[in-house]
Amino acid sequence: AVGEIDEAVLDEARSVSERHSFLTAQVADLEGALGDLTRVVRDLDRKIHRDFSDALERINAELERFMRLMFGGGSASLSLSGESAPQDREGERADASPEEEESASDARQGIEIGVSLPEKRVRGLETLSGGERSLVSIAILFAVVSISPPPFLVLDEIDAALDERNARRFGELLAETSPETQFIVVTHNRATMEAADLLYGVTMGEDGASKILSLKLS
């Protein structure tokens, strides 16, 4: 009815149709891959939360032991704050933007430290002295290290706020843990130095240049 048709128009129509079919198939593949990745992220989210919770329980068990060593009693625990566990997030909005998902993830973050010292009515870090806070921090550090011991650990002046009595307890803690981890401790504390197997000291010679001294205590 239209009359003669330009063959070039028919060729262009076929080319556009083939291109449309190709892009439609590509979009379907991308949507399928997006669904697979979303499921993988959801599964990993649940697994990470489960493994983190298990690790937190193990750390708390070790923390109780190290608190008794450092304070001769008392207790401490780590707990999640503002936490919303991703147990099953099938009900979440499918159209949630990446910014909204990131905001929801941030809302799950946070750890609180509960402390109870022997013969003291304290329940938080803000009421502790500087030395007591250092002891609690050391106990937490060693509790984390004990469940997954590294081959070596560098500690830089973490005993600076400790008096000699508590520094000796810290030295005993190093000695107890040293069979599994080699410690490199930067310190000026005499009691901590006495717990070492090998000392390296830096001093100034008569010519004003730094000089390294070593002393094996075994």
Coordinates of N, CA and C in Angstrom, one line a residue:
A1 N 0.8 -1.2 0.0 CA 0.0 0.0 0.0 C 0.9 1.3 0.0
V2 N 2.0 1.2 0.6 CA 2.9 2.4 0.7 C 3.5 2.6 -0.6
G3 N 3.8 1.5 -1.3 CA 4.5 1.6 -2.5 C 5.9 1.0 -2.4
E4 N 6.8 1.4 -3.2 CA 8.1 0.8 -3.1 C 8.8 1.2 -1.8
I5 N 9.6 0.2 -1.3 CA 10.3 0.4 0.0 C 11.8 0.4 -0.3
D6 N 12.5 1.3 0.3 CA 14.0 1.4 0.1 C 14.6 0.2 0.8
E7 N 15.4 -0.6 0.1 CA 16.1 -1.7 0.7 C 17.0 -1.3 1.9
A8 N 17.5 -0.1 1.8 CA 18.4 0.4 2.9 C 17.7 0.5 4.2
V9 N 16.4 0.9 4.1 CA 15.6 1.0 5.3 C 15.3 -0.4 6.0
L10 N 15.1 -1.4 5.1 CA 14.9 -2.7 5.6 C 16.2 -3.3 6.3
D11 N 17.3 -3.0 5.7 CA 18.6 -3.4 6.3 C 18.8 -2.7 7.6
E12 N 18.5 -1.4 7.7 CA 18.7 -0.7 8.9 C 17.8 -1.3 10.0
A13 N 16.5 -1.6 9.6 CA 15.5 -2.2 10.6 C 16.1 -3.5 11.1
R14 N 16.6 -4.4 10.2 CA 17.1 -5.6 10.7 C 18.3 -5.4 11.6
S15 N 19.2 -4.5 11.3 CA 20.4 -4.2 12.1 C 20.0 -3.7 13.5
V16 N 19.0 -2.8 13.5 CA 18.5 -2.3 14.8 C 17.9 -3.4 15.6
S17 N 17.1 -4.2 15.0 CA 16.4 -5.3 15.7 C 17.5 -6.3 16.3
E18 N 18.5 -6.6 15.5 CA 19.6 -7.5 16.0 C 20.3 -6.8 17.2
R19 N 20.5 -5.6 17.1 CA 21.2 -4.8 18.2 C 20.3 -4.8 19.4
H20 N 19.1 -4.6 19.2 CA 18.1 -4.6 20.4 C 18.1 -6.0 21.1
S21 N 18.0 -7.0 20.3 CA 18.0 -8.4 20.8 C 19.3 -8.7 21.6
F22 N 20.4 -8.2 21.1 CA 21.7 -8.4 21.7 C 21.8 -7.7 23.1
L23 N 21.4 -6.4 23.1 CA 21.4 -5.6 24.3 C 20.4 -6.2 25.3
T24 N 19.2 -6.7 24.9 CA 18.3 -7.2 25.8 C 18.8 -8.4 26.5
A25 N 19.6 -9.3 25.7 CA 20.2 -10.5 26.3 C 21.3 -10.0 27.3
Q26 N 22.0 -9.0 27.0 CA 23.1 -8.5 27.9 C 22.5 -8.0 29.2
V27 N 21.4 -7.2 29.1 CA 20.7 -6.7 30.3 C 20.2 -7.8 31.2
A28 N 19.7 -8.9 30.6 CA 19.2 -10.0 31.3 C 20.4 -10.7 32.1
D29 N 21.5 -10.8 31.4 CA 22.7 -11.4 32.0 C 23.1 -10.5 33.2
L30 N 23.2 -9.2 33.0 CA 23.6 -8.3 34.1 C 22.6 -8.4 35.3
E31 N 21.3 -8.4 35.0 CA 20.4 -8.5 36.1 C 20.5 -9.8 36.9
G32 N 20.8 -10.9 36.1 CA 21.0 -12.2 36.8 C 22.3 -12.2 37.6
A33 N 23.4 -11.6 37.1 CA 24.6 -11.5 37.9 C 24.4 -10.6 39.1
L34 N 23.6 -9.5 39.0 CA 23.4 -8.6 40.1 C 22.6 -9.4 41.2
G35 N 21.6 -10.2 40.8 CA 20.9 -11.0 41.8 C 21.9 -12.0 42.5
D36 N 22.8 -12.6 41.7 CA 23.7 -13.6 42.3 C 24.6 -12.9 43.3
L37 N 25.1 -11.7 42.9 CA 26.0 -10.9 43.8 C 25.3 -10.5 45.1
T38 N 24.1 -10.1 44.9 CA 23.3 -9.7 46.1 C 23.1 -10.8 47.1
R39 N 22.9 -12.0 46.6 CA 22.8 -13.2 47.5 C 24.1 -13.5 48.1
V40 N 25.2 -13.4 47.4 CA 26.5 -13.7 47.9 C 26.8 -12.7 49.1
V41 N 26.5 -11.4 48.8 CA 26.8 -10.4 49.8 C 26.0 -10.6 51.1
R42 N 24.7 -11.0 50.9 CA 23.8 -11.3 52.0 C 24.3 -12.5 52.8
D43 N 24.8 -13.5 52.1 CA 25.3 -14.7 52.8 C 26.6 -14.4 53.6
L44 N 27.5 -13.6 52.9 CA 28.7 -13.2 53.6 C 28.5 -12.3 54.8
D45 N 27.5 -11.5 54.7 CA 27.1 -10.6 55.8 C 26.7 -11.4 57.0
R46 N 25.9 -12.4 56.8 CA 25.4 -13.3 57.9 C 26.6 -14.1 58.4
K47 N 27.5 -14.6 57.5 CA 28.6 -15.4 58.0 C 29.6 -14.6 58.8
I48 N 29.9 -13.4 58.3 CA 30.8 -12.5 59.1 C 30.2 -12.2 60.4
H49 N 28.9 -11.9 60.5 CA 28.3 -11.6 61.8 C 28.4 -12.8 62.7
R50 N 28.1 -14.0 62.2 CA 28.2 -15.2 63.0 C 29.6 -15.4 63.5
D51 N 30.6 -15.3 62.6 CA 31.9 -15.6 63.0 C 32.4 -14.5 64.0
F52 N 32.0 -13.3 63.8 CA 32.4 -12.2 64.7 C 31.8 -12.4 66.1
S53 N 30.6 -12.9 66.2 CA 29.9 -13.1 67.4 C 30.6 -14.3 68.2
D54 N 31.0 -15.3 67.4 CA 31.7 -16.5 68.0 C 33.0 -16.0 68.5
A55 N 33.8 -15.2 67.7 CA 35.1 -14.7 68.2 C 34.9 -13.8 69.4
L56 N 33.9 -13.0 69.5 CA 33.6 -12.2 70.7 C 33.4 -13.0 71.9
E57 N 32.7 -14.1 71.8 CA 32.5 -15.0 73.0 C 33.8 -15.6 73.4
R58 N 34.7 -16.0 72.5 CA 36.0 -16.6 72.8 C 36.9 -15.5 73.5
I59 N 36.8 -14.3 72.9 CA 37.6 -13.2 73.5 C 37.2 -12.9 74.9
N60 N 35.9 -12.9 75.2 CA 35.4 -12.6 76.5 C 35.8 -13.6 77.5
A61 N 35.8 -14.9 77.1 CA 36.3 -16.0 78.0 C 37.7 -15.8 78.3
E62 N 38.6 -15.4 77.4 CA 40.0 -15.1 77.7 C 40.2 -13.9 78.5
L63 N 39.3 -12.9 78.2 CA 39.4 -11.6 78.9 C 39.2 -11.8 80.4
E64 N 38.3 -12.7 80.8 CA 38.0 -12.9 82.2 C 39.3 -13.5 82.8
R65 N 40.0 -14.3 82.1 CA 41.2 -14.9 82.7 C 42.3 -13.9 82.8
F66 N 42.5 -13.0 81.8 CA 43.5 -12.0 81.9 C 43.2 -10.9 82.9
M67 N 41.9 -10.6 83.1 CA 41.6 -9.6 84.1 C 41.9 -10.1 85.5
R68 N 41.7 -11.4 85.7 CA 42.1 -12.0 87.0 C 43.6 -11.9 87.2
L69 N 44.4 -12.1 86.1 CA 45.8 -12.0 86.2 C 46.3 -10.6 86.5
M70 N 45.7 -9.6 85.9 CA 46.1 -8.3 86.0 C 45.6 -7.6 87.2
F71 N 44.4 -7.9 87.7 CA 43.8 -7.3 88.9 C 43.7 -8.2 90.1
G72 N 44.0 -9.4 89.9 CA 43.7 -10.4 91.0 C 42.3 -10.6 91.3
G73 N 41.4 -10.4 90.2 CA 40.0 -10.6 90.3 C 39.3 -9.6 89.4
G74 N 38.0 -9.5 89.6 CA 37.2 -8.6 88.7 C 36.9 -9.3 87.4
S75 N 36.2 -8.5 86.5 CA 35.8 -9.0 85.3 C 35.7 -7.9 84.3
A76 N 35.6 -8.3 83.0 CA 35.4 -7.3 81.9 C 34.8 -8.1 80.7
S77 N 34.1 -7.4 79.9 CA 33.4 -8.0 78.8 C 33.3 -7.0 77.6
L78 N 33.3 -7.5 76.4 CA 33.0 -6.7 75.2 C 31.7 -7.1 74.7
S79 N 30.9 -6.1 74.3 CA 29.5 -6.3 73.8 C 29.3 -5.4 72.6
L80 N 28.4 -5.8 71.7 CA 28.1 -5.0 70.6 C 27.0 -4.0 71.0
S81 N 27.2 -2.8 70.5 CA 26.2 -1.7 70.8 C 25.6 -1.2 69.5
G82 N 24.3 -0.9 69.6 CA 23.6 -0.4 68.4 C 23.5 -1.4 67.3
E83 N 23.5 -2.7 67.7 CA 23.6 -3.8 66.8 C 22.3 -4.3 66.2
S84 N 22.2 -4.5 64.9 CA 21.1 -5.0 64.3 C 21.5 -6.2 63.4
A85 N 21.4 -7.4 63.9 CA 22.0 -8.6 63.3 C 21.4 -8.9 61.9
P86 N 22.2 -9.1 60.9 CA 21.7 -9.5 59.6 C 21.3 -10.9 59.6
Q87 N 20.4 -11.4 60.4 CA 20.1 -12.8 60.5 C 19.4 -13.3 59.2
D88 N 18.5 -12.6 58.8 CA 17.8 -12.9 57.5 C 17.2 -11.6 57.0
R89 N 17.9 -11.1 55.9 CA 17.5 -9.8 55.4 C 16.7 -9.9 54.1
E90 N 15.9 -11.0 54.0 CA 15.1 -11.2 52.8 C 14.0 -10.2 52.7
G91 N 13.6 -9.7 53.9 CA 12.5 -8.7 54.0 C 12.9 -7.3 53.7
E92 N 14.2 -7.0 53.5 CA 14.7 -5.7 53.2 C 14.1 -5.2 51.9
R93 N 14.0 -3.9 51.7 CA 13.5 -3.3 50.5 C 14.5 -3.6 49.4
A94 N 13.9 -4.1 48.3 CA 14.7 -4.5 47.1 C 15.2 -3.2 46.4
D95 N 14.5 -2.1 46.6 CA 14.9 -0.9 45.9 C 15.8 0.0 46.8
A96 N 16.4 -0.5 47.9 CA 17.2 0.3 48.8 C 18.5 0.7 48.0
S97 N 18.8 2.0 48.1 CA 20.0 2.5 47.5 C 21.3 2.0 48.2
P98 N 22.4 2.0 47.5 CA 23.7 1.7 48.2 C 24.0 2.6 49.4
E99 N 23.6 3.9 49.3 CA 23.8 4.8 50.4 C 23.0 4.4 51.6
E100 N 21.7 3.9 51.4 CA 20.9 3.5 52.5 C 21.4 2.2 53.1
E101 N 21.9 1.2 52.2 CA 22.4 0.0 52.7 C 23.7 0.3 53.5
E102 N 24.6 1.2 53.1 CA 25.8 1.5 53.8 C 25.4 2.2 55.2
S103 N 24.4 3.0 55.2 CA 23.9 3.7 56.4 C 23.4 2.6 57.4
A104 N 22.7 1.6 56.9 CA 22.2 0.5 57.7 C 23.3 -0.3 58.3
S105 N 24.4 -0.5 57.5 CA 25.5 -1.3 57.9 C 26.3 -0.5 59.0
D106 N 26.4 0.8 58.8 CA 27.1 1.6 59.9 C 26.4 1.6 61.2
A107 N 25.0 1.5 61.1 CA 24.2 1.5 62.4 C 24.5 0.2 63.2
R108 N 25.1 -0.8 62.6 CA 25.3 -2.1 63.3 C 26.7 -2.0 64.0
Q109 N 27.5 -1.0 63.8 CA 28.8 -1.0 64.3 C 28.9 -0.4 65.7
G110 N 29.8 -0.9 66.5 CA 30.1 -0.4 67.8 C 30.3 -1.5 68.9
I111 N 31.3 -1.2 69.7 CA 31.6 -2.2 70.8 C 31.7 -1.4 72.1
E112 N 31.1 -2.0 73.1 CA 31.1 -1.4 74.5 C 32.0 -2.3 75.4
I113 N 32.7 -1.6 76.3 CA 33.5 -2.4 77.3 C 32.9 -2.2 78.7
G114 N 32.5 -3.3 79.3 CA 32.0 -3.3 80.6 C 33.1 -3.8 81.6
V115 N 33.3 -3.1 82.7 CA 34.4 -3.4 83.6 C 33.9 -3.5 85.0
S116 N 34.3 -4.5 85.8 CA 34.0 -4.6 87.2 C 35.3 -5.0 87.9
L117 N 35.8 -4.0 88.8 CA 37.1 -4.3 89.5 C 36.8 -4.8 90.9
P118 N 37.7 -5.6 91.4 CA 37.5 -6.1 92.8 C 37.6 -4.9 93.8
E119 N 36.6 -4.9 94.8 CA 36.6 -4.0 95.8 C 36.3 -2.5 95.4
K120 N 35.8 -2.4 94.1 CA 35.4 -1.1 93.6 C 34.1 -1.1 93.0
R121 N 33.3 0.0 93.1 CA 32.0 0.1 92.5 C 32.1 0.8 91.2
V122 N 32.8 0.3 90.3 CA 32.9 0.9 89.0 C 32.4 0.0 87.9
R123 N 31.8 0.5 86.9 CA 31.3 -0.3 85.8 C 31.6 0.3 84.4
G124 N 32.5 1.2 84.4 CA 32.9 1.8 83.1 C 34.3 2.3 83.1
L125 N 34.9 2.4 81.9 CA 36.2 2.9 81.7 C 36.4 4.3 82.2
E126 N 35.4 5.1 82.1 CA 35.5 6.5 82.4 C 35.8 6.8 83.9
T127 N 35.5 5.8 84.7 CA 35.7 6.0 86.2 C 37.1 5.4 86.6
L128 N 37.8 4.8 85.7 CA 39.1 4.2 86.1 C 40.3 5.2 86.0
S129 N 41.3 4.9 86.8 CA 42.5 5.7 86.7 C 43.3 5.4 85.4
G130 N 44.3 6.2 85.1 CA 45.1 5.9 83.9 C 45.8 4.6 83.9
G131 N 46.3 4.2 85.1 CA 46.9 2.9 85.2 C 46.0 1.7 85.1
E132 N 44.8 1.9 85.6 CA 43.7 0.9 85.5 C 43.3 0.7 84.1
R133 N 43.1 1.8 83.4 CA 42.7 1.8 82.0 C 43.8 1.0 81.2
S134 N 45.0 1.3 81.5 CA 46.1 0.6 80.8 C 46.1 -0.9 81.0
L135 N 45.8 -1.3 82.3 CA 45.7 -2.7 82.6 C 44.5 -3.3 81.8
V136 N 43.4 -2.7 81.8 CA 42.2 -3.2 81.1 C 42.6 -3.3 79.6
S137 N 43.2 -2.3 79.0 CA 43.6 -2.3 77.6 C 44.5 -3.5 77.3
I138 N 45.5 -3.7 78.2 CA 46.4 -4.8 78.0 C 45.7 -6.1 78.1
A139 N 44.8 -6.3 79.0 CA 44.0 -7.5 79.2 C 43.2 -7.8 77.9
I140 N 42.6 -6.7 77.3 CA 41.8 -6.9 76.1 C 42.8 -7.3 74.9
L141 N 43.9 -6.6 74.8 CA 44.9 -6.9 73.8 C 45.3 -8.4 73.8
F142 N 45.7 -8.8 75.0 CA 46.1 -10.2 75.2 C 45.0 -11.2 75.0
A143 N 43.8 -10.8 75.3 CA 42.7 -11.7 75.0 C 42.5 -11.9 73.5
V144 N 42.6 -10.8 72.8 CA 42.4 -10.9 71.3 C 43.6 -11.8 70.7
V145 N 44.8 -11.5 71.2 CA 46.0 -12.2 70.7 C 45.9 -13.7 71.0
S146 N 45.4 -14.0 72.2 CA 45.4 -15.4 72.6 C 44.5 -16.3 71.8
I147 N 43.5 -15.8 71.1 CA 42.6 -16.7 70.3 C 43.2 -16.8 68.9
S148 N 44.1 -16.0 68.5 CA 44.7 -16.1 67.2 C 46.2 -15.6 67.3
P149 N 47.0 -16.4 68.0 CA 48.4 -15.8 68.3 C 49.2 -15.5 67.0
P150 N 49.7 -14.3 66.9 CA 50.6 -13.9 65.8 C 52.0 -14.5 66.1
P151 N 52.8 -14.6 65.0 CA 54.2 -15.0 65.3 C 55.0 -14.1 66.1
F152 N 54.8 -12.8 65.9 CA 55.5 -11.8 66.8 C 54.6 -10.5 66.9
L153 N 54.8 -9.8 68.0 CA 54.0 -8.6 68.3 C 54.8 -7.5 68.9
V154 N 54.7 -6.3 68.3 CA 55.4 -5.1 68.8 C 54.6 -4.3 69.7
L155 N 55.0 -4.1 70.9 CA 54.3 -3.3 71.9 C 55.1 -2.0 72.2
D156 N 54.6 -0.9 72.0 CA 55.3 0.4 72.1 C 54.8 1.1 73.3
E157 N 55.5 1.1 74.4 CA 55.3 1.9 75.6 C 53.9 1.7 76.2
I158 N 53.3 0.5 76.1 CA 52.0 0.3 76.6 C 52.0 0.1 78.1
D159 N 53.1 0.0 78.7 CA 53.3 -0.1 80.2 C 53.7 1.2 80.8
A160 N 53.6 2.3 80.1 CA 54.1 3.6 80.5 C 53.3 4.1 81.8
A161 N 52.0 3.8 81.9 CA 51.2 4.3 83.0 C 51.2 3.4 84.2
L162 N 52.0 2.3 84.1 CA 51.9 1.3 85.2 C 53.0 1.5 86.2
D163 N 52.6 1.3 87.5 CA 53.6 1.4 88.6 C 54.4 0.1 88.5
E164 N 55.4 0.0 89.4 CA 56.3 -1.2 89.4 C 55.5 -2.5 89.7
R165 N 54.6 -2.5 90.6 CA 53.9 -3.7 91.0 C 53.1 -4.2 89.8
N166 N 52.3 -3.3 89.1 CA 51.6 -3.7 87.9 C 52.4 -4.0 86.7
A167 N 53.6 -3.4 86.6 CA 54.5 -3.7 85.6 C 55.0 -5.1 85.7
R168 N 55.2 -5.6 87.0 CA 55.7 -6.9 87.2 C 54.6 -7.9 86.8
R169 N 53.3 -7.6 87.0 CA 52.2 -8.4 86.5 C 52.2 -8.5 85.0
F170 N 52.5 -7.3 84.4 CA 52.6 -7.3 82.9 C 53.7 -8.1 82.4
G171 N 54.8 -8.1 83.1 CA 56.0 -9.0 82.8 C 55.6 -10.5 82.9
E172 N 54.8 -10.8 83.9 CA 54.4 -12.2 84.1 C 53.5 -12.6 82.9
L173 N 52.6 -11.6 82.5 CA 51.8 -11.9 81.3 C 52.6 -12.1 80.1
L174 N 53.6 -11.4 79.9 CA 54.5 -11.6 78.7 C 55.1 -13.0 78.8
A175 N 55.6 -13.3 79.9 CA 56.3 -14.6 80.1 C 55.3 -15.8 79.8
E176 N 54.1 -15.6 80.2 CA 53.1 -16.7 80.0 C 52.7 -16.8 78.6
T177 N 52.7 -15.7 77.8 CA 52.2 -15.8 76.5 C 53.4 -16.0 75.5
S178 N 54.6 -15.7 75.9 CA 55.8 -15.8 75.0 C 56.0 -17.1 74.3
P179 N 55.6 -18.3 74.9 CA 55.8 -19.5 74.1 C 55.2 -19.6 72.8
E180 N 54.1 -18.8 72.6 CA 53.3 -18.8 71.3 C 53.6 -17.6 70.5
T181 N 54.0 -16.5 71.1 CA 54.3 -15.2 70.4 C 55.6 -14.6 70.9
Q182 N 56.4 -14.2 69.9 CA 57.6 -13.4 70.3 C 57.3 -11.9 70.4
F183 N 57.6 -11.4 71.6 CA 57.2 -10.0 71.8 C 58.5 -9.1 71.7
I184 N 58.3 -8.0 71.0 CA 59.3 -6.9 70.9 C 58.7 -5.7 71.6
V185 N 59.2 -5.4 72.8 CA 58.6 -4.4 73.7 C 59.5 -3.2 73.8
V186 N 59.0 -2.0 73.4 CA 59.7 -0.7 73.6 C 59.2 -0.2 75.0
T187 N 60.2 0.0 75.9 CA 59.8 0.3 77.2 C 60.9 1.1 78.0
H188 N 60.6 1.8 79.0 CA 61.5 2.4 79.9 C 61.3 1.9 81.3
N189 N 60.4 0.9 81.4 CA 60.0 0.4 82.7 C 61.0 -0.7 83.2
R190 N 61.6 -0.6 84.3 CA 62.6 -1.5 84.8 C 62.0 -2.9 85.0
A191 N 60.8 -3.0 85.6 CA 60.2 -4.3 85.9 C 59.9 -5.0 84.6
T192 N 59.5 -4.3 83.5 CA 59.3 -4.9 82.3 C 60.6 -5.5 81.7
M193 N 61.6 -4.7 81.8 CA 62.9 -5.1 81.3 C 63.4 -6.4 82.0
E194 N 63.1 -6.5 83.3 CA 63.5 -7.7 84.0 C 62.9 -9.0 83.5
A195 N 61.7 -8.8 82.8 CA 61.0 -10.0 82.3 C 61.5 -10.4 80.9
A196 N 62.4 -9.6 80.3 CA 62.9 -9.9 79.0 C 64.0 -11.0 78.9
D197 N 64.1 -11.6 77.8 CA 65.2 -12.6 77.6 C 66.4 -11.9 77.0
L198 N 66.1 -10.8 76.2 CA 67.2 -10.1 75.5 C 66.9 -8.6 75.5
L199 N 67.9 -7.8 75.9 CA 67.7 -6.3 75.9 C 68.5 -5.7 74.9
Y200 N 67.9 -4.7 74.2 CA 68.6 -3.8 73.3 C 68.4 -2.4 73.8
G201 N 69.5 -1.7 74.0 CA 69.4 -0.3 74.5 C 70.2 0.6 73.6
V202 N 69.7 1.9 73.5 CA 70.3 2.9 72.7 C 70.8 4.0 73.6
T203 N 72.1 4.3 73.5 CA 72.7 5.3 74.4 C 73.6 6.2 73.5
M204 N 74.1 7.2 74.1 CA 74.9 8.2 73.4 C 76.4 8.0 73.8
G205 N 77.2 7.8 72.8 CA 78.6 7.6 73.1 C 79.3 9.0 73.4
E206 N 80.6 8.9 73.7 CA 81.4 10.1 74.0 C 81.5 11.0 72.8
D207 N 81.4 10.4 71.6 CA 81.5 11.2 70.4 C 80.1 11.8 70.0
G208 N 79.1 11.6 70.8 CA 77.8 12.1 70.5 C 76.9 11.3 69.6
A209 N 77.5 10.2 69.1 CA 76.7 9.3 68.2 C 75.9 8.3 69.0
S210 N 74.8 7.8 68.5 CA 74.0 6.8 69.1 C 74.7 5.4 69.1
K211 N 74.6 4.7 70.1 CA 75.3 3.4 70.2 C 74.3 2.3 70.7
I212 N 74.3 1.2 70.1 CA 73.4 0.1 70.4 C 74.1 -0.8 71.4
L213 N 73.5 -1.1 72.5 CA 74.0 -2.1 73.5 C 73.0 -3.3 73.6
S214 N 73.5 -4.5 73.7 CA 72.7 -5.6 73.8 C 73.1 -6.4 75.1
L215 N 72.1 -7.1 75.7 CA 72.3 -7.8 76.9 C 71.4 -9.1 76.9
K216 N 72.0 -10.2 77.0 CA 71.2 -11.5 77.0 C 71.1 -11.9 78.5
L217 N 69.8 -12.0 78.9 CA 69.5 -12.2 80.3 C 69.4 -13.7 80.7
S218 N 69.4 -14.6 79.7 CA 69.2 -16.0 80.0 C 70.4 -16.5 80.9

